[in-house]
Coordinates of C-alpha atoms in Angstrom, one line a residue:
Chain A
M4 CA 22.7 -4.2 -16.0
T5 CA 20.0 -1.6 -15.7
P6 CA 17.4 -2.8 -13.3
K7 CA 14.1 -3.9 -14.8
R8 CA 12.0 -5.6 -12.1
A9 CA 11.3 -3.9 -8.7
A10 CA 9.7 -4.7 -5.4
A11 CA 8.8 -2.3 -2.6
L12 CA 9.1 -3.1 1.1
V13 CA 7.0 -0.8 3.4
I14 CA 7.5 -1.0 6.8
G15 CA 5.5 0.3 10.1
N16 CA 2.9 -0.5 12.7
E17 CA 1.3 3.0 12.1
L18 CA 0.5 2.2 8.6
L19 CA -1.0 -1.1 9.1
S20 CA -3.0 0.1 12.0
G21 CA -4.5 3.0 9.8
K22 CA -2.9 5.7 11.8
I23 CA -1.0 6.9 9.1
A24 CA -1.9 7.0 5.5
E25 CA 0.7 5.6 3.1
L26 CA 1.8 8.1 0.8
N27 CA 5.4 6.5 -0.3
V28 CA 4.2 3.7 -2.7
L29 CA 2.8 6.3 -5.4
V30 CA 5.6 8.2 -5.2
L31 CA 7.8 5.6 -5.7
A32 CA 5.9 3.9 -8.7
R33 CA 5.9 7.1 -10.5
T34 CA 9.6 7.6 -10.2
L35 CA 10.3 4.1 -11.2
R36 CA 7.8 4.0 -14.3
S37 CA 9.5 7.2 -15.3
I38 CA 12.8 5.6 -16.1
G39 CA 11.3 2.4 -17.2
I40 CA 11.5 0.0 -14.0
A41 CA 8.4 -2.1 -13.3
L42 CA 7.4 -2.0 -9.7
E43 CA 6.1 -5.8 -9.5
R44 CA 5.2 -6.2 -5.8
V45 CA 4.7 -4.0 -2.5
L46 CA 4.6 -5.5 0.7
M47 CA 3.4 -3.7 3.8
I48 CA 4.6 -5.3 7.3
P49 CA 5.2 -4.2 10.9
D50 CA 8.3 -3.0 12.6
E51 CA 9.5 -6.9 13.4
R52 CA 13.3 -7.3 12.9
A53 CA 13.2 -11.0 11.9
L54 CA 10.1 -10.5 9.7
I55 CA 11.8 -7.8 7.8
A56 CA 14.9 -9.8 7.5
R57 CA 13.0 -12.5 5.9
E58 CA 11.2 -10.6 3.6
V59 CA 14.1 -8.4 2.4
R60 CA 16.0 -11.8 1.9
E61 CA 13.4 -13.2 -0.3
L62 CA 12.7 -9.6 -2.1
S63 CA 16.3 -9.0 -2.9
A64 CA 16.7 -12.5 -4.3
A65 CA 13.7 -12.4 -6.6
H66 CA 14.1 -8.7 -7.9
D67 CA 16.6 -6.7 -9.5
V68 CA 16.3 -3.8 -6.7
V69 CA 14.3 -3.3 -3.6
F70 CA 13.4 -0.2 -1.7
T71 CA 12.1 -0.4 1.8
S72 CA 10.5 2.7 3.0
G73 CA 10.6 3.3 7.0
G74 CA 12.1 2.2 10.3
V75 CA 15.3 4.0 10.1
G76 CA 14.8 6.4 13.1
P77 CA 16.7 6.3 16.4
T78 CA 13.6 4.6 18.5
H79 CA 12.8 1.2 19.7
D80 CA 10.6 0.5 16.9
D81 CA 13.3 1.5 14.2
V82 CA 14.9 -2.1 13.5
T83 CA 15.1 -1.6 9.6
I84 CA 19.1 -1.3 9.6
D85 CA 19.4 -4.3 11.9
A86 CA 16.9 -6.5 9.8
I87 CA 18.6 -5.5 6.6
S88 CA 22.1 -6.4 8.0
D89 CA 20.6 -9.9 9.1
A90 CA 19.1 -10.4 5.8
F91 CA 22.6 -10.4 4.6
G92 CA 24.4 -11.8 7.1
V93 CA 26.5 -8.8 8.4
S94 CA 26.5 -6.7 11.3
A95 CA 25.1 -3.2 11.5
E96 CA 28.2 -0.5 11.6
V97 CA 28.5 3.1 12.3
M98 CA 29.5 4.9 9.0
P99 CA 32.1 7.5 9.8
E100 CA 30.5 9.7 6.9
L101 CA 27.0 9.8 8.4
E102 CA 28.5 10.2 12.1
T103 CA 30.4 13.3 11.0
Q104 CA 27.4 14.9 9.1
L105 CA 25.3 14.1 12.5
R106 CA 28.0 15.7 14.8
A107 CA 28.0 18.4 12.3
Y108 CA 24.2 19.1 12.5
Y109 CA 23.6 18.4 16.1
R110 CA 26.9 19.7 17.5
E111 CA 26.9 19.7 21.3
T112 CA 23.3 18.8 21.7
I113 CA 24.4 15.3 19.9
T114 CA 22.9 12.1 21.9
E115 CA 23.6 8.4 21.7
G116 CA 20.2 8.2 20.3
H117 CA 21.3 10.5 17.2
L118 CA 24.2 8.4 16.6
L119 CA 22.0 5.4 16.1
M120 CA 21.2 7.0 12.7
A121 CA 24.8 6.7 11.6
R122 CA 24.6 3.1 11.6
A123 CA 24.1 0.7 8.2
P124 CA 24.4 -2.7 7.3
A125 CA 28.3 -3.0 6.8
G126 CA 29.4 -3.0 3.2
S127 CA 26.7 -0.6 2.5
R128 CA 27.2 2.2 -0.3
L129 CA 26.4 5.7 0.3
L130 CA 24.7 7.7 -2.4
A131 CA 24.4 11.5 -2.1
N132 CA 24.5 14.7 -4.4
A133 CA 24.9 18.2 -3.9
E134 CA 21.4 18.8 -3.7
H135 CA 20.7 15.9 -1.0
P136 CA 23.9 16.0 1.4
W137 CA 22.5 13.3 3.7
P138 CA 23.4 10.0 2.2
T139 CA 20.9 7.4 1.0
I140 CA 22.0 3.9 2.1
V141 CA 22.4 1.1 -0.3
K142 CA 23.1 -2.7 0.5
E143 CA 23.5 -4.8 -2.3
N144 CA 20.4 -4.3 -4.3
V145 CA 18.5 -2.9 -1.4
W146 CA 17.6 0.9 -1.0
I147 CA 17.0 1.8 2.4
L148 CA 14.7 4.7 2.4
P149 CA 13.2 6.9 5.4
G150 CA 9.4 6.7 6.0
V151 CA 8.5 10.4 6.6
P152 CA 6.9 11.1 3.0
Q153 CA 8.7 14.7 2.6
I154 CA 11.9 13.3 3.0
F155 CA 11.2 10.0 1.2
A156 CA 10.1 12.2 -1.9
M157 CA 13.4 14.1 -1.6
K158 CA 15.1 10.7 -2.4
M159 CA 13.6 10.1 -5.6
P160 CA 16.2 12.3 -7.9
I161 CA 19.0 10.2 -6.5
I162 CA 17.3 7.2 -7.6
T163 CA 16.6 8.6 -11.1
A164 CA 20.2 9.7 -11.7
E165 CA 21.4 6.4 -10.3
L166 CA 19.2 3.5 -12.0
G167 CA 17.7 6.0 -14.7
G168 CA 18.8 5.5 -18.5
A169 CA 16.5 2.4 -19.3
P170 CA 13.7 3.0 -22.1
R171 CA 10.6 4.9 -21.1
F172 CA 6.9 3.8 -20.9
V173 CA 4.8 5.3 -23.4
S174 CA 0.9 5.7 -22.4
L175 CA -1.9 6.8 -24.1
A176 CA -5.7 6.9 -23.4
V177 CA -9.1 6.9 -24.5
F178 CA -12.2 8.3 -22.8
T179 CA -15.6 6.8 -23.8
T180 CA -19.5 7.1 -22.4
L181 CA -19.5 3.2 -22.9
D182 CA -19.6 1.0 -19.7
E183 CA -17.1 -1.7 -19.2
G184 CA -19.9 -4.3 -19.9
L185 CA -20.3 -2.9 -23.5
L186 CA -16.6 -2.5 -24.0
K187 CA -15.6 -6.0 -23.3
P188 CA -15.6 -7.6 -26.8
L189 CA -13.8 -4.6 -28.1
L190 CA -11.2 -4.7 -25.5
D191 CA -10.9 -8.4 -25.7
R192 CA -10.2 -7.6 -29.7
V193 CA -7.4 -5.1 -28.9
V194 CA -5.6 -7.1 -26.2
A195 CA -5.4 -10.3 -28.4
A196 CA -4.0 -8.2 -31.4
H197 CA -1.7 -6.2 -29.5
P198 CA 0.4 -8.5 -26.9
A199 CA 3.1 -6.2 -26.3
V200 CA 0.7 -3.3 -25.2
E201 CA -0.7 -3.4 -21.8
V202 CA -4.6 -2.2 -22.1
G203 CA -6.2 -1.1 -18.8
S204 CA -9.9 -0.3 -18.2
Y205 CA -11.2 2.2 -15.3
P206 CA -14.6 3.0 -14.7
K207 CA -15.2 6.2 -13.5
W208 CA -18.2 6.5 -11.0
H209 CA -18.7 10.3 -10.3
E210 CA -17.4 11.6 -13.8
P211 CA -20.2 13.1 -15.9
R212 CA -18.4 13.3 -19.2
Y213 CA -17.3 9.6 -19.6
K214 CA -17.9 6.1 -18.0
T215 CA -14.8 4.5 -18.6
K216 CA -11.1 5.4 -19.1
L217 CA -9.0 2.9 -21.3
T218 CA -5.1 3.3 -21.1
F219 CA -2.8 1.8 -23.6
D220 CA 0.8 1.3 -22.2
G221 CA 4.2 0.0 -23.5
I222 CA 7.9 0.6 -24.1
D223 CA 7.2 0.5 -28.1
A224 CA 5.8 3.8 -28.9
V225 CA 4.5 2.6 -32.4
A226 CA 2.9 -0.3 -31.0
V227 CA 1.0 1.7 -28.1
Q228 CA 0.0 4.2 -31.0
R229 CA -1.3 1.3 -33.1
A230 CA -3.3 -0.4 -30.4
R231 CA -5.0 2.9 -29.0
D232 CA -6.1 3.8 -32.8
S233 CA -7.2 0.8 -33.6
F234 CA -9.5 0.4 -30.5
A235 CA -10.5 4.2 -30.9
A236 CA -11.8 3.2 -34.2
S237 CA -13.7 0.3 -33.1
L238 CA -15.9 2.4 -31.0
P239 CA -19.2 3.2 -32.0
Q240 CA -19.7 6.7 -33.4
G241 CA -20.4 9.2 -30.7
T242 CA -19.1 7.4 -27.8
Q243 CA -15.4 8.7 -27.6
I244 CA -14.4 11.8 -25.6
D245 CA -11.8 14.4 -26.2
I246 CA -10.7 14.9 -22.7
D247 CA -7.6 16.3 -21.0
E248 CA -6.4 13.8 -18.0
E249 CA -2.9 13.2 -16.8
Chain B
M228 CA -14.4 -17.5 16.6
T229 CA -13.7 -13.7 16.1
P230 CA -11.1 -13.3 13.6
K231 CA -7.9 -11.8 15.0
R232 CA -5.6 -11.5 12.7
A233 CA -6.2 -10.1 9.1
A234 CA -4.3 -9.9 5.7
A235 CA -5.2 -7.7 2.8
L236 CA -4.3 -8.4 -1.2
V237 CA -4.6 -5.3 -3.2
I238 CA -4.5 -6.2 -6.8
G239 CA -3.9 -3.8 -9.9
N240 CA -1.4 -3.0 -12.5
E241 CA -2.6 0.7 -12.2
L242 CA -1.4 1.1 -8.8
L243 CA 1.8 -0.5 -9.2
S244 CA 2.4 1.9 -12.3
G245 CA 1.4 4.6 -10.1
K246 CA -1.6 5.6 -12.5
I247 CA -3.8 5.7 -9.6
A248 CA -3.2 6.1 -5.6
E249 CA -4.0 3.1 -3.6
L250 CA -7.1 4.7 -1.2
N251 CA -8.3 1.3 0.3
V252 CA -5.9 0.0 2.7
L253 CA -6.2 2.8 5.1
V254 CA -10.2 2.5 5.0
L255 CA -9.9 -1.1 5.9
A256 CA -7.0 -0.7 8.4
R257 CA -9.1 1.7 10.3
T258 CA -12.3 -0.6 10.3
L259 CA -10.4 -3.7 11.3
R260 CA -8.8 -1.4 13.9
S261 CA -12.2 -0.4 15.4
I262 CA -13.3 -3.8 15.9
G263 CA -10.2 -5.3 17.4
I264 CA -8.6 -7.3 14.0
A265 CA -5.1 -6.4 13.8
L266 CA -4.1 -6.2 9.8
E267 CA -0.7 -8.0 9.8
R268 CA 0.0 -7.8 6.1
V269 CA -0.8 -6.2 2.9
L270 CA 0.5 -7.2 -0.3
M271 CA -0.1 -5.3 -3.7
I272 CA 0.4 -7.4 -7.0
P273 CA -0.6 -7.1 -10.4
D274 CA -3.5 -8.7 -12.4
E275 CA -2.0 -12.0 -12.7
R276 CA -4.3 -14.7 -12.2
A277 CA -1.8 -17.6 -11.3
L278 CA 0.0 -15.2 -9.1
I279 CA -3.2 -14.0 -7.3
A280 CA -4.3 -17.5 -7.0
R281 CA -1.1 -18.7 -5.3
E282 CA -1.0 -15.4 -2.7
V283 CA -4.6 -16.0 -2.0
R284 CA -3.9 -19.6 -1.0
E285 CA -1.2 -18.5 1.1
L286 CA -2.7 -15.6 2.9
S287 CA -6.0 -17.4 3.6
A288 CA -3.9 -20.2 5.4
A289 CA -1.7 -17.9 7.5
H290 CA -4.3 -15.5 8.7
D291 CA -7.9 -15.6 10.1
V292 CA -9.4 -13.5 7.5
V293 CA -8.2 -12.0 4.0
F294 CA -9.6 -9.2 2.1
T295 CA -9.0 -8.6 -1.5
S296 CA -9.4 -5.3 -3.4
G297 CA -9.8 -5.0 -7.2
G298 CA -10.0 -7.1 -10.3
V299 CA -13.8 -7.7 -9.7
G300 CA -15.2 -6.1 -12.9
P301 CA -16.1 -7.3 -16.5
T302 CA -12.8 -6.9 -18.5
H303 CA -10.0 -9.0 -19.3
D304 CA -7.9 -7.5 -16.6
D305 CA -10.3 -8.5 -14.1
V306 CA -9.1 -12.0 -13.2
T307 CA -9.8 -11.9 -9.3
I308 CA -13.0 -14.1 -9.5
D309 CA -11.2 -16.6 -11.4
A310 CA -8.1 -16.6 -9.5
I311 CA -9.6 -17.0 -6.1
S312 CA -11.5 -19.7 -7.3
D313 CA -8.5 -21.4 -8.4
A314 CA -7.0 -20.8 -5.1
F315 CA -9.8 -23.0 -3.5
G316 CA -9.8 -25.6 -6.0
V317 CA -13.3 -24.7 -7.5
S318 CA -14.8 -23.4 -10.5
A319 CA -16.4 -19.9 -11.1
E320 CA -20.3 -20.1 -11.0
V321 CA -23.0 -17.6 -12.2
M322 CA -24.9 -16.9 -8.4
P323 CA -28.7 -16.5 -9.4
E324 CA -29.0 -14.1 -6.7
L325 CA -26.3 -11.9 -8.4
E326 CA -27.8 -12.3 -11.9
T327 CA -31.2 -11.3 -10.8
Q328 CA -30.1 -8.3 -9.4
L329 CA -27.9 -7.3 -12.5
R330 CA -30.7 -7.9 -14.7
A331 CA -33.2 -5.8 -12.7
Y332 CA -30.5 -3.0 -12.7
Y333 CA -29.6 -3.1 -16.5
R334 CA -32.7 -4.3 -17.8
E335 CA -32.9 -4.8 -21.8
T336 CA -29.5 -3.3 -22.1
I337 CA -27.9 -6.2 -20.1
T338 CA -24.8 -7.8 -22.0
E339 CA -22.5 -10.7 -21.5
G340 CA -19.8 -8.5 -20.2
H341 CA -22.2 -7.2 -17.3
L342 CA -23.5 -11.1 -16.7
L343 CA -19.8 -11.7 -16.0
M344 CA -20.2 -9.7 -12.6
A345 CA -22.7 -12.7 -11.6
R346 CA -19.8 -14.9 -11.1
A347 CA -18.4 -16.0 -7.9
P348 CA -16.3 -18.9 -6.6
A349 CA -18.6 -22.0 -6.1
G350 CA -19.6 -22.4 -2.5
S351 CA -19.2 -18.5 -1.8
R352 CA -21.6 -16.6 0.8
L353 CA -23.1 -13.7 -0.2
L354 CA -23.5 -10.8 2.2
A355 CA -25.7 -8.0 2.1
N356 CA -28.2 -5.9 4.0
A357 CA -30.9 -3.3 3.6
E358 CA -28.2 -0.5 2.8
H359 CA -26.1 -2.1 0.6
P360 CA -28.4 -4.6 -1.4
W361 CA -25.5 -5.7 -3.8
P362 CA -24.0 -8.7 -2.0
T363 CA -20.6 -8.8 -0.9
I364 CA -18.9 -12.1 -1.8
V365 CA -17.1 -14.1 0.7
K366 CA -15.3 -17.6 -0.3
E367 CA -14.1 -19.5 2.8
N368 CA -12.2 -16.8 4.6
V369 CA -11.5 -14.6 1.9
W370 CA -13.7 -11.3 1.5
I371 CA -13.4 -10.2 -2.2
L372 CA -14.2 -6.6 -2.3
P373 CA -14.0 -4.2 -5.4
G374 CA -11.2 -1.9 -6.1
V375 CA -13.1 1.4 -7.0
P376 CA -12.6 3.2 -3.5
Q377 CA -16.2 4.7 -3.3
I378 CA -17.5 1.1 -3.2
F379 CA -14.7 -0.5 -1.1
A380 CA -15.7 2.2 1.5
M381 CA -19.5 1.1 1.1
K382 CA -18.5 -2.3 2.2
M383 CA -16.9 -1.1 5.5
P384 CA -20.2 -1.5 7.6
I385 CA -20.8 -4.9 6.3
I386 CA -17.5 -6.0 7.8
T387 CA -18.4 -4.4 11.2
A388 CA -21.8 -5.7 11.4
E389 CA -20.2 -9.5 10.4
L390 CA -16.8 -9.5 12.2
G391 CA -17.4 -7.0 14.9
G392 CA -17.7 -7.7 18.7
A393 CA -13.9 -8.5 19.4
P394 CA -12.4 -6.3 22.2
R395 CA -11.8 -2.4 21.1
F396 CA -8.1 -1.1 21.0
V397 CA -7.6 1.9 23.4
S398 CA -5.3 4.3 21.9
L399 CA -3.6 7.3 23.8
A400 CA -1.2 9.8 22.7
V401 CA 1.8 12.1 24.2
F402 CA 2.9 15.2 22.4
T403 CA 6.5 16.6 23.1
T404 CA 9.0 19.1 22.0
L405 CA 11.6 16.4 22.5
D406 CA 13.3 14.7 19.3
E407 CA 13.5 10.8 19.1
G408 CA 17.4 11.2 19.8
L409 CA 16.5 12.8 23.2
L410 CA 13.6 10.6 23.8
K411 CA 15.2 7.1 23.3
P412 CA 16.1 6.3 26.9
L413 CA 12.6 7.3 28.3
L414 CA 11.0 5.4 25.5
D415 CA 13.1 2.4 26.1
R416 CA 12.3 2.4 29.8
V417 CA 8.4 2.5 29.1
V418 CA 8.6 0.1 26.4
A419 CA 10.2 -2.5 28.8
A420 CA 8.0 -1.8 31.6
H421 CA 4.9 -2.2 29.7
P422 CA 5.1 -5.3 27.3
A423 CA 1.2 -5.5 26.6
V424 CA 1.3 -1.8 25.3
E425 CA 2.5 -0.9 21.7
V426 CA 4.4 2.3 22.0
G427 CA 4.9 4.3 18.7
S428 CA 7.1 7.2 18.1
Y429 CA 6.2 9.7 15.1
P430 CA 8.6 12.9 14.4
K431 CA 6.7 15.6 12.7
W432 CA 8.9 17.7 10.3
H433 CA 6.4 20.6 9.7
E434 CA 4.7 21.1 13.1
P435 CA 5.7 24.3 15.0
R436 CA 4.0 23.0 18.2
Y437 CA 5.9 19.7 19.0
K438 CA 8.4 17.4 17.5
T439 CA 7.3 14.1 18.2
K440 CA 4.2 12.2 18.8
L441 CA 4.3 9.2 20.9
T442 CA 1.3 7.0 21.0
F443 CA 0.3 4.1 23.1
D444 CA -2.1 1.5 22.0
G445 CA -3.5 -2.0 23.5
I446 CA -6.5 -4.0 24.3
D447 CA -6.1 -3.6 27.9
A448 CA -7.1 -0.1 28.6
V449 CA -5.7 0.1 32.0
A450 CA -2.5 -1.2 30.8
V451 CA -2.3 1.5 28.0
Q452 CA -3.4 4.4 30.6
R453 CA -0.3 3.3 32.7
A454 CA 2.1 3.4 30.3
R455 CA 1.1 6.5 28.9
D456 CA 0.8 8.3 32.4
S457 CA 4.3 6.9 33.4
F458 CA 6.1 7.8 30.1
A459 CA 4.4 11.8 30.4
A460 CA 5.7 11.6 34.3
S461 CA 9.3 10.9 32.8
L462 CA 9.6 13.8 30.3
P463 CA 11.3 16.8 31.9
Q464 CA 9.2 19.7 32.8
G465 CA 7.8 22.0 30.1
T466 CA 8.4 19.6 27.4
Q467 CA 5.1 18.0 27.1
I468 CA 2.2 20.0 24.7
D469 CA -1.3 19.7 25.5
I470 CA -2.7 19.4 22.0
D471 CA -6.0 18.2 20.3
E472 CA -5.3 15.4 17.6
E473 CA -7.2 12.5 16.2

């Protein structure tokens, strides 16, 4: 079955303390959206093994697929592998495929610390392709991704290749000089008339050309188009702006 | 009592679909950190009234203070005020102070839609100051903040003024040319010897001057300094880099 409903677990004290800006959720959200998977929940928590284990267990049970970000390096605050092992009641084991790659990379400079990165929850799948030879670890429905944004982004094509194939979302927009207060009755009408279309309304504060951007999203391209057109037709003359964005 | 433990609830379909980048958590995290409040949990969920109500109830019970972001405009997808009212078993009511300000701002162009923004959970406190005359709504221990980043950021001084006064965190750093695999035994030692200090380790991938940044954080400035100095002294000669960052 193609997964439909996803959650993300973002792990790291440095994010909760504001030392580092979280950059991975946006990249993941866009990747999932492009293959028709809805990201329903994102949770950000500290590097605490028992807490991570509990949240992974709950998210894994409630969603088709879960993506974790962070905590997979070799230092004391990297507890994600152990925590996800705990969540599934297995131990963390050295994966020969990972150890071989680490030894090939570090050669005689390899340490016990480096080898910690060869560990994965027992029974994990390792996903790799020619472009990204360092495997991605997947335990049951949980993808264990690194926190470093450059490496996290490199994993997205593997997600698309493995989980893609579901119907794509269609997204259309209308830009208007009216504010949300004035738009409300028009929006209420289009929302009620087109239940299969998700309608979004986004006020812009520092945008001279328009005051509000309306978005129309859904799997059914015809329904999305109809909702957008019917809303656009309901706008008073002269209040719709032709604009290129996205 | 000064609050110590905080959670944030970030609300918005547009964030989970990747249409818009989340920008408020970093701003909130830094504000809270500067006044000694630990942000322990961030949850991002869609604009669904029953779900928001349930999460607010849980977060409010488990943390000293909760900050919500988003869903406070006048359109159909803005359900945060109603949801937080539900969470506390009260109704949403028009606050005369908010209505007066809205009428003064919009004058004869005011609509029912605009006036929806005068609603707040019954029994809310309204916080304002000379610089930020539009009040911030606080229900019990839940601060109801707007999602638009420019306005969200304007609320931070009100948080600092209202909740500040707790002891400040002290944060020190060491930069080294060693990677995490080599650092691991040194880090394990400093972590074990200085339990009151939070030690973080951050590999840099595109930084020619150093490979890893180590951070030392805590309320006790002397303990933080001791941990940092003891770690720095344990580094092999020539592997510590003097650098300005943060």
